[in-house]
Amino acid sequence: MQLPFELYNEILKILAQNSTKTFSLEELTSNIFSSYNKSQERENQARILDVLIFLESKGLIFLNSLTDESQVKIKTNLQIV
């Protein structure tokens, strides 16, 4: 089980590396939990969505609440630990 800060970093890394692309909740979930059990899909999506909401509140990403698509806001170099 990943700790939340690891999810923050992983999501930011995916979004920053593809700064012109938007990612759906399903795409991010499958990228981060590549070998997850299908029965945990909803739980994993909920965890990702919680992190996306947090990152949006900090002004780091744009999250479209209608489509659940997200994109990095800051086009500068983000240092991901």
Coordinates of C-alpha atoms in Angstrom, one line a residue:
M1 CA 0.0 0.0 0.0
Q2 CA 1.4 3.4 -1.0
L3 CA 1.6 6.2 1.4
P4 CA -0.2 9.4 0.3
F5 CA 3.0 11.4 -0.3
E6 CA 4.1 8.7 -2.7
L7 CA 0.8 9.0 -4.5
Y8 CA 1.3 12.8 -4.7
N9 CA 4.8 12.4 -6.2
E10 CA 3.7 9.7 -8.6
I11 CA 0.7 11.7 -9.9
L12 CA 2.8 14.9 -10.2
K13 CA 5.5 13.0 -12.0
I14 CA 3.0 11.5 -14.6
L15 CA 1.3 14.9 -15.2
A16 CA 4.6 16.9 -15.3
Q17 CA 6.2 14.5 -17.8
N18 CA 3.1 14.9 -20.1
S19 CA 2.3 18.5 -19.4
T20 CA 0.2 19.0 -22.6
K21 CA -1.9 15.9 -22.0
T22 CA -4.9 15.5 -19.8
F23 CA -5.4 12.2 -17.9
S24 CA -8.6 10.7 -16.8
L25 CA -9.1 9.2 -13.4
E26 CA -9.0 5.7 -14.9
E27 CA -5.8 6.4 -16.8
L28 CA -4.0 7.6 -13.7
T29 CA -5.3 4.8 -11.6
S30 CA -4.1 2.2 -14.1
N31 CA -0.7 3.9 -14.5
I32 CA -0.1 4.0 -10.7
F33 CA -1.7 0.7 -9.7
S34 CA -0.6 -1.3 -12.8
S35 CA -1.1 -4.7 -11.1
Y36 CA -4.0 -3.9 -8.8
N37 CA -6.9 -6.3 -8.2
K38 CA -10.0 -5.4 -10.1
S39 CA -12.1 -5.6 -6.9
Q40 CA -10.0 -2.7 -5.5
E41 CA -10.6 -0.5 -8.5
R42 CA -13.1 1.8 -6.8
E43 CA -11.0 2.1 -3.7
N44 CA -7.9 3.0 -5.7
Q45 CA -9.8 5.5 -7.8
A46 CA -11.1 7.1 -4.6
R47 CA -7.5 7.4 -3.3
I48 CA -6.3 8.9 -6.5
L49 CA -9.2 11.3 -6.6
D50 CA -8.5 12.5 -3.0
V51 CA -4.9 13.3 -4.0
L52 CA -6.1 15.1 -7.2
I53 CA -8.5 17.2 -5.2
F54 CA -5.6 18.1 -2.7
L55 CA -3.2 18.9 -5.6
E56 CA -5.8 21.1 -7.2
S57 CA -6.4 22.9 -3.9
K58 CA -2.7 23.7 -3.8
G59 CA -2.8 25.1 -7.3
L60 CA -0.6 22.5 -8.8
I61 CA -3.1 20.9 -11.2
F62 CA -6.3 21.5 -13.0
L63 CA -9.0 19.0 -12.2
N64 CA -12.1 19.1 -14.4
S65 CA -14.9 18.0 -12.0
L66 CA -17.2 17.1 -14.9
T67 CA -14.9 14.7 -16.6
D68 CA -12.5 13.8 -13.8
E69 CA -9.6 14.7 -16.2
S70 CA -6.5 16.4 -14.8
Q71 CA -3.6 18.3 -16.1
V72 CA -0.6 19.9 -14.5
K73 CA -1.0 23.7 -14.2
I74 CA 2.6 24.7 -13.7
K75 CA 4.6 24.3 -16.9
T76 CA 7.9 25.0 -15.1
N77 CA 10.3 22.3 -13.8
L78 CA 8.7 20.6 -10.8
Q79 CA 11.2 18.9 -8.6
I80 CA 9.6 15.6 -7.6
V81 CA 11.3 13.8 -4.7

